[in-house]
Amino acid sequence: NPSHLVGQDDATPWHRSAYAGSLAERLDEPLAEKTCTDCHMPVQEAPLGDAAAKDGKLRSHRFLGGHTFLAALRRDQDQLKRAQEMLQSAATVDVAALIHEDGRRALPADGAQIRPGEAVTLAVVVRNTGAGHRFPGGVADAQDTWIELIVTDAQGRRVAEAGARHEREADDPTAHRLRVLQAGEDGKPLHLRETHLFRAPVYNHTVAPRDAVAVEYAFTAPGRGDAFPLKVAARLRHRSRSLELQDAACSDARSPRGRAFLEASRKITGTPLLPCAQQPVTDIAHTELWIGPGSEGRPGPDTPAWQRLYAHGLAMTHALQERLDEARPSLQRALELAPGGAERARVLATLATVAARQGRVEETEQWLGQAAALVPGAPALARIRGEAMAQVWRWQDAVGPLREAAQQAPLDDGLQAQLALALGSAGQHAEALEVARRGLVLQPRDADLLRVQALALDALGGAPDETRAARDAYLTCRTPDEAPRVRGACSRDVPGCALERNPVHVHPMRQGP
């Protein structure tokens, strides 16, 4: 490729997460540290007396993950069942808020009183609660994970839907997909893993460990009073490869080369492969609730309301600046409902994050002060303070808190890059070089760390050969210069691309009769 592009990378999100002991990303509930082998190679019984067993147990070599297609084409029902069970512990889905036509919000959405004929918007939240890397992980441009949202009336008739056709169609335009979209030179999406043609990622809708994303859906309620209450059902669904990619694999399997491969595989393993069989779809999570007249007292999600609203507020911290304020109502309501000190501290820290990203330093300090009184010394609070200072270019003031956070989360290369950037911007080039090189041990091709290294060497009068090599390393791994042009072409020429590039956007639902 003409420019450096990151391919599959599950290690970096893990390094930055609480599962690796890095507690500076955000305040969270206590989590056990886990490595890749803890999740994907758990200890199990060794009934056949394997020589490697210890106390009758050994690490599983099933390497379970999300590849249900592989298990299905091998007809391995046990492997398929285990993979689906693992997927069902990875993430949650919730309908967290309802936004009325006049902008008022029902927080949470359960029991929202809407008028017949009213145009409303539902905020759906997906949270990565169990994967130690981004969800879905692996080759994220090939994964097919999507949200299905269905609204039905009191008689069970479908009122509106989104994503309901995606199981059988290659690209349901109403479906929100958790994936990375890669584009070629002309900005057109590449769906068949043509990695040699990749020029830039257009967007990334996968979810970082313990993080959340929000997607909004708009529909118009029925005009008939007898249609209420309305049931809202959301499902998070997954198959390990897109239909476009499976169709390509199936077509190739019918070629002379493909038939020869299948025959050789059958002879070696004794198992015929079925690349053209229907791919299994796994329901990872689901939720139901009721809205409109008559919804009072109807059962809703079991998750406490404060947690649902906290997750929605967390998701909204990724919105564009123009919409960041929309995180506040959910977080403030979550703060009112949170039961204890640690829970309140998580909400307070997220309110501080919103203020920091808006450049409101004094407000950030107020939220952080309240959180610190509940969880003193938390590295996440120091990081938020440093980010608030960096947001308004107070680099010298950013250095101290970022240094404090980085010392407590040494595996977080992203935090090392933030600290190195602040140090360099504050003119502290020697320490900036030291921190950049520490981060490069973890992430040797990180463009920000390579840039700080090159600039620091130049400012310190480093040896010409060393400075030149550092500059060349940065130029090799920097964000492709053509990326904005490629993304702009996608927005201009590809239906739906401009919408999906907005981190929090509204999908118009397909209306029923």
XYZ file of C-alpha atoms in Angstrom:
513
model
C 0.000 0.000 0.000
C 1.218 3.536 -0.647
C 0.587 4.509 2.989
C 0.814 2.722 6.312
C -2.526 1.317 7.502
C -3.186 -0.574 10.709
C -4.757 -3.959 9.999
C -5.934 -6.350 12.681
C -4.974 -5.040 16.121
C -6.610 -6.442 19.247
C -3.561 -5.974 21.473
C -3.637 -2.164 21.585
C -7.200 -1.791 22.938
C -6.395 -4.467 25.524
C -3.206 -2.652 26.622
C -5.275 0.482 27.190
C -8.053 -1.279 29.138
C -8.712 -2.250 32.715
C -8.235 -5.895 31.706
C -4.523 -5.110 31.315
C -4.489 -3.168 34.579
C -4.634 0.222 32.819
C -7.108 2.174 34.937
C -6.614 5.602 33.384
C -9.105 5.252 30.517
C -12.187 5.773 32.711
C -13.572 5.065 36.159
C -15.256 1.669 36.111
C -16.464 -1.058 38.396
C -13.715 -3.394 39.699
C -12.647 -5.848 36.987
C -10.353 -8.865 37.144
C -7.284 -8.512 34.968
C -7.310 -10.954 32.038
C -4.904 -11.809 29.250
C -5.724 -13.114 25.778
C -5.263 -16.692 26.985
C -7.565 -16.179 29.974
C -10.463 -15.388 27.621
C -9.669 -17.403 24.507
C -7.854 -20.359 26.118
C -9.647 -20.906 29.446
C -8.617 -23.728 31.782
C -10.697 -26.880 31.322
C -10.741 -30.497 32.393
C -8.357 -32.907 30.613
C -10.258 -36.214 30.848
C -7.939 -38.078 28.449
C -4.893 -37.571 30.650
C -3.008 -35.119 28.456
C 0.693 -35.011 29.357
C 0.586 -31.209 29.586
C -2.238 -31.238 32.160
C -1.660 -29.836 35.639
C -3.946 -31.099 38.382
C -6.101 -32.671 35.703
C -6.595 -29.404 33.790
C -5.100 -27.637 30.791
C -5.690 -24.616 28.580
C -8.322 -25.075 25.908
C -6.978 -24.928 22.348
C -10.363 -24.205 20.796
C -9.346 -20.499 20.608
C -12.976 -19.481 20.933
C -14.005 -16.102 19.569
C -16.528 -14.784 17.097
C -15.779 -17.024 14.112
C -19.068 -18.916 13.997
C -18.834 -19.279 10.201
C -15.698 -21.410 10.487
C -17.372 -23.752 12.983
C -20.475 -24.003 10.793
C -18.674 -24.784 7.545
C -16.820 -27.567 9.414
C -20.164 -28.837 10.804
C -18.744 -28.581 14.325
C -21.902 -27.942 16.321
C -20.111 -28.083 19.685
C -17.610 -25.420 18.621
C -20.444 -23.313 17.191
C -22.433 -23.504 20.424
C -19.412 -22.520 22.524
C -18.539 -19.603 20.214
C -22.106 -18.305 20.379
C -22.113 -18.538 24.173
C -18.913 -16.490 24.268
C -20.400 -13.867 21.952
C -23.442 -13.544 24.198
C -21.208 -12.348 27.035
C -19.495 -9.674 24.948
C -21.946 -6.767 24.741
C -25.335 -5.365 25.715
C -27.990 -3.399 23.860
C -30.495 -0.945 25.349
C -33.068 1.634 24.301
C -31.880 4.236 26.747
C -33.752 7.420 25.861
C -36.653 8.767 23.831
C -36.479 12.234 22.308
C -39.823 13.914 21.712
C -40.699 16.007 18.694
C -40.205 19.192 20.740
C -36.796 18.085 22.058
C -37.936 16.903 25.506
C -36.366 13.639 26.682
C -37.757 10.597 28.462
C -34.904 9.194 30.591
C -34.988 6.241 30.414
C -37.324 5.533 27.497
C -39.618 3.095 29.353
C -43.146 4.375 29.681
C -42.520 7.535 27.640
C -45.844 9.201 26.934
C -45.994 10.010 23.236
C -48.903 11.406 21.241
C -50.578 9.587 18.363
C -48.892 10.770 15.176
C -45.863 12.217 17.012
C -42.427 11.971 15.378
C -39.986 10.598 17.961
C -36.381 9.435 18.118
C -35.117 6.413 20.070
C -31.548 6.351 21.377
C -30.078 2.837 21.275
C -26.866 2.096 23.179
C -24.463 -0.787 22.616
C -21.868 -1.305 25.331
C -18.827 -3.560 25.185
C -19.073 -5.231 28.574
C -17.064 -8.418 28.039
C -14.510 -8.184 25.217
C -11.000 -7.118 26.190
C -10.496 -5.578 22.751
C -12.739 -3.615 20.429
C -16.047 -5.283 19.663
C -16.281 -6.822 17.184
C -12.574 -7.549 16.976
C -10.303 -9.303 14.522
C -10.651 -8.207 10.896
C -13.253 -5.568 11.658
C -13.979 -4.694 8.031
C -15.221 -8.269 7.446
C -17.301 -8.764 10.586
C -21.055 -8.354 10.328
C -22.590 -7.145 13.588
C -25.719 -5.015 13.439
C -28.639 -3.601 15.427
C -32.196 -4.673 14.705
C -34.947 -2.426 16.071
C -38.659 -3.243 15.704
C -41.651 -1.244 16.974
C -45.031 -3.026 17.087
C -48.479 -1.803 18.144
C -50.879 -3.191 20.755
C -52.205 -5.729 18.218
C -48.729 -6.960 17.319
C -48.637 -5.213 13.951
C -45.308 -3.792 12.848
C -45.154 0.008 13.057
C -41.515 0.624 12.149
C -38.311 -1.349 11.707
C -34.595 -0.885 11.137
C -32.076 -3.600 10.339
C -34.772 -6.280 10.099
C -33.854 -7.203 6.510
C -30.101 -7.291 7.041
C -30.045 -11.006 7.895
C -31.028 -11.872 4.316
C -29.840 -8.778 2.422
C -26.230 -7.812 1.884
C -26.748 -4.210 2.907
C -30.003 -3.122 4.516
C -29.715 0.708 4.428
C -31.611 0.988 7.740
C -29.164 -1.300 9.565
C -26.460 0.200 11.753
C -23.398 -2.040 11.475
C -20.558 -2.213 13.996
C -17.652 -2.347 11.590
C -14.724 -0.500 10.041
C -15.364 0.663 6.490
C -12.286 0.707 4.275
C -12.278 2.579 0.967
C -10.144 2.568 -2.154
C -8.522 5.371 -4.114
C -11.886 6.560 -5.442
C -13.603 6.571 -2.023
C -15.738 3.532 -2.894
C -16.156 0.967 -0.070
C -14.214 -2.283 -0.359
C -16.193 -5.188 1.062
C -14.198 -8.229 -0.080
C -10.961 -7.821 1.913
C -9.077 -6.336 -1.042
C -6.372 -5.181 1.352
C -3.952 -4.246 -1.453
C -6.502 -1.620 -2.572
C -7.156 -0.123 0.878
C -6.329 3.584 1.026
C -8.021 4.842 4.212
C -10.586 3.828 6.814
C -13.726 5.933 6.363
C -15.219 5.264 9.808
C -14.913 2.881 12.742
C -18.115 1.890 14.545
C -16.569 -0.862 16.685
C -16.693 -0.380 20.473
C -13.626 -0.139 22.735
C -13.431 -2.252 25.919
C -15.984 -1.088 28.523
C -17.002 1.772 26.222
C -20.381 2.470 24.596
C -21.773 3.811 21.330
C -25.133 5.447 20.643
C -27.286 5.163 17.518
C -30.581 6.986 17.004
C -33.695 5.875 15.132
C -36.585 8.090 14.031
C -40.176 7.047 13.333
C -43.684 8.467 13.460
C -46.114 6.905 15.928
C -49.446 5.640 14.613
C -52.272 8.166 14.528
C -54.767 5.689 16.005
C -55.289 5.690 19.754
C -56.007 1.945 19.816
C -52.479 1.227 18.540
C -50.982 1.942 21.965
C -48.981 0.976 23.892
C -46.112 0.340 21.488
C -43.531 -2.357 22.110
C -39.927 -1.529 21.245
C -37.604 -4.518 20.763
C -33.882 -4.193 20.037
C -31.455 -6.988 19.171
C -27.701 -6.964 18.676
C -26.982 -9.588 16.021
C -23.774 -11.071 14.629
C -22.390 -13.250 11.896
C -18.655 -13.552 11.514
C -18.469 -12.586 7.815
C -20.550 -10.236 5.693
C -22.817 -11.734 3.063
C -20.712 -10.085 0.336
C -17.615 -11.862 1.628
C -19.383 -15.192 2.053
C -20.773 -14.981 -1.480
C -17.241 -14.404 -2.774
C -15.953 -17.413 -0.815
C -18.818 -19.557 -2.106
C -18.167 -18.495 -5.695
C -14.462 -19.247 -5.355
C -15.244 -22.691 -3.898
C -16.991 -23.594 -7.170
C -13.943 -22.746 -9.289
C -11.471 -25.509 -10.279
C -8.975 -24.208 -7.722
C -11.660 -24.037 -5.018
C -12.920 -27.555 -5.735
C -9.377 -28.892 -5.561
C -8.868 -27.193 -2.191
C -12.110 -28.628 -0.782
C -11.227 -32.124 -1.959
C -7.716 -31.938 -0.484
C -9.135 -30.634 2.787
C -11.665 -33.473 2.933
C -8.925 -36.075 2.411
C -6.667 -34.580 5.080
C -9.264 -33.880 7.778
C -12.058 -36.288 6.924
C -14.520 -33.385 7.133
C -16.125 -31.847 4.024
C -16.277 -28.057 4.216
C -19.488 -26.183 3.360
C -18.527 -22.632 2.308
C -21.900 -22.093 0.585
C -24.049 -23.163 3.545
C -26.173 -20.511 5.246
C -24.126 -18.629 7.816
C -25.327 -18.823 11.441
C -26.607 -15.597 12.995
C -26.102 -15.122 16.734
C -28.326 -12.926 18.883
C -25.779 -11.424 21.239
C -28.184 -9.338 23.326
C -31.766 -8.117 23.269
C -34.104 -5.828 25.192
C -37.796 -4.907 25.184
C -39.778 -2.027 26.607
C -43.107 -0.228 26.129
C -43.919 3.390 25.282
C -47.036 5.500 24.834
C -50.435 5.496 26.575
C -51.009 2.269 28.473
C -47.287 1.527 28.919
C -47.315 2.425 32.606
C -46.356 -0.540 34.773
C -45.322 -2.738 31.847
C -42.109 -4.733 32.369
C -38.893 -3.214 31.065
C -35.162 -3.950 31.181
C -33.726 -5.414 34.398
C -30.659 -3.191 34.341
C -30.911 -0.327 36.871
C -31.965 2.955 35.280
C -28.870 4.816 36.477
C -26.590 2.310 34.683
C -28.566 2.625 31.452
C -28.413 6.413 31.535
C -24.731 6.380 32.475
C -24.028 4.168 29.433
C -25.982 6.573 27.217
C -24.046 9.550 28.561
C -20.775 7.669 28.085
C -21.739 6.917 24.485
C -22.613 10.547 23.809
C -19.106 11.668 24.814
C -18.094 10.453 21.337
C -20.525 12.779 19.556
C -19.388 15.762 17.530
C -18.800 18.959 19.514
C -22.176 20.307 18.405
C -23.937 17.446 20.232
C -21.700 16.885 23.257
C -24.152 18.690 25.511
C -26.686 15.934 24.838
C -24.692 13.684 27.172
C -25.536 15.919 30.126
C -29.263 15.179 30.677
C -28.659 11.435 30.879
C -25.608 11.809 33.115
C -27.309 14.260 35.460
C -30.312 11.948 35.791
C -27.942 9.008 36.367
C -26.241 11.031 39.107
C -29.599 11.499 40.829
C -30.304 7.750 40.705
C -26.838 6.312 41.406
C -26.936 4.331 44.652
C -23.446 4.768 46.132
C -20.185 6.654 46.181
C -18.287 4.586 43.613
C -21.243 4.633 41.232
C -21.659 8.385 41.595
C -17.930 8.860 40.992
C -18.202 7.116 37.607
C -20.978 9.478 36.553
C -19.150 12.543 37.897
C -15.992 11.579 36.004
C -17.976 11.273 32.769
C -19.531 14.698 33.332
C -15.972 15.963 33.780
C -15.021 14.334 30.463
C -17.839 16.202 28.695
C -16.715 19.516 30.175
C -13.067 18.786 29.334
C -13.855 18.089 25.685
C -15.781 21.359 25.539
C -12.780 23.259 26.916
C -14.583 24.193 30.159
C -11.666 23.867 32.553
C -13.313 25.312 35.670
C -16.364 23.091 35.294
C -14.093 20.097 34.732
C -12.334 20.835 38.014
C -15.649 21.057 39.862
C -16.796 17.613 38.675
C -13.346 16.125 39.317
C -13.272 17.544 42.838
C -16.560 15.799 43.668
C -15.360 12.529 42.144
C -11.981 12.679 43.911
C -13.740 13.003 47.261
C -15.320 9.600 46.575
C -12.379 7.791 44.883
C -9.180 9.657 45.748
C -6.087 9.043 43.657
C -7.837 7.443 40.673
C -5.567 7.771 37.593
C -8.601 8.349 35.338
C -9.293 11.629 37.128
C -5.744 12.834 36.566
C -6.019 11.979 32.883
C -9.269 13.920 32.477
C -7.657 16.941 34.152
C -4.681 16.721 31.788
C -6.956 16.381 28.753
C -8.926 19.455 29.842
C -5.727 21.506 30.009
C -4.489 20.189 26.666
C -7.841 21.015 25.047
C -7.207 24.725 25.688
C -3.438 24.487 24.939
C -2.368 24.924 28.547
C 0.418 22.450 27.913
C 2.502 23.157 30.985
C -0.549 22.613 33.198
C -1.387 19.397 31.302
C 2.003 17.780 31.924
C 1.634 17.113 35.670
C -1.710 15.273 35.653
C -0.877 13.353 32.468
C 2.449 12.290 33.975
C 0.637 11.152 37.131
C -1.839 9.100 35.100
C 0.857 7.604 32.841
C 2.900 6.424 35.804
C -0.117 4.429 37.001
C -0.984 3.032 33.552
C 2.397 2.217 31.951
C 0.906 -0.105 29.301
C -1.411 2.572 27.889
C 0.459 3.747 24.795
C -2.261 6.289 23.991
C -1.681 7.977 27.343
C 2.086 7.939 26.763
C 1.451 9.716 23.448
C -0.711 12.354 25.148
C 2.007 12.986 27.738
C 4.772 13.104 25.124
C 2.773 15.612 23.060
C 2.149 17.823 26.099
C 5.821 17.720 27.080
C 6.978 18.592 23.586
C 4.435 21.408 23.296
C 5.616 22.752 26.655
C 9.234 22.783 25.445
C 10.367 19.912 27.689
C 12.013 18.056 24.821
C 14.309 15.710 26.754
C 11.460 14.189 28.752
C 9.226 14.226 25.665
C 11.821 12.068 23.874
C 12.073 9.700 26.830
C 8.297 9.258 27.063
C 7.893 8.879 23.292
C 10.466 6.105 23.209
C 8.804 4.411 26.146
C 5.538 4.472 24.248
C 7.186 3.215 21.058
C 8.213 0.047 22.865
C 4.499 -0.682 23.152
C 3.441 0.748 19.771
C 6.398 1.014 17.363
C 4.380 2.518 14.482
C 2.288 5.076 16.384
C 2.350 8.262 14.314
C 2.001 10.654 17.285
C 4.843 9.028 19.212
C 7.082 8.937 16.119
C 6.366 12.611 15.421
C 7.233 13.683 18.975
C 10.419 11.586 18.817
C 11.508 13.270 15.589
C 10.678 16.789 16.783
C 12.383 16.232 20.146
C 15.573 14.943 18.523
C 15.619 17.953 16.208
C 15.047 20.388 19.101
C 17.789 18.720 21.165
C 20.312 18.814 18.309
C 20.480 15.062 17.907
C 22.866 13.296 15.584
C 21.875 14.011 11.964
C 21.556 10.334 11.002
C 19.429 9.561 14.048
C 17.211 12.613 13.532
C 16.788 11.812 9.827
C 15.865 8.193 10.620
C 13.305 9.343 13.190
C 11.757 11.777 10.719
C 11.594 9.080 8.020
C 9.937 6.673 10.456
C 7.241 9.252 11.176
C 6.671 10.052 7.504
C 6.285 6.328 6.779
C 3.640 5.759 9.458
C 1.784 9.062 9.543
C -1.908 9.293 8.687
C -2.173 9.086 4.886
C -2.263 12.546 3.288
C -4.975 11.305 0.941
C -7.286 10.128 3.745
C -9.439 13.313 3.853
C -9.880 13.207 0.078
C -10.857 9.508 0.161
C -13.375 10.075 2.953
C -14.782 13.139 1.239
C -15.275 11.176 -1.973
C -17.115 8.484 -0.034
C -19.395 11.096 1.551
C -20.060 12.690 -1.805
C -20.545 9.624 -3.999
C -21.687 6.715 -1.807
C -25.255 6.712 -0.398
C -25.239 6.623 3.392
C -21.504 7.274 3.751
C -21.866 10.874 4.948
C -24.429 9.757 7.528
C -22.259 6.946 8.870
C -19.220 9.198 9.201
C -21.084 11.107 11.919
C -20.294 9.211 15.158
C -23.853 9.674 16.497
C -26.460 9.842 13.756
C -30.149 9.186 13.100
C -31.413 6.280 11.009
C -34.909 6.845 9.582
C -36.846 3.651 10.321
C -38.793 1.807 7.663
C -42.453 2.494 8.510
C -45.053 -0.289 8.542
C -48.720 -0.062 7.502
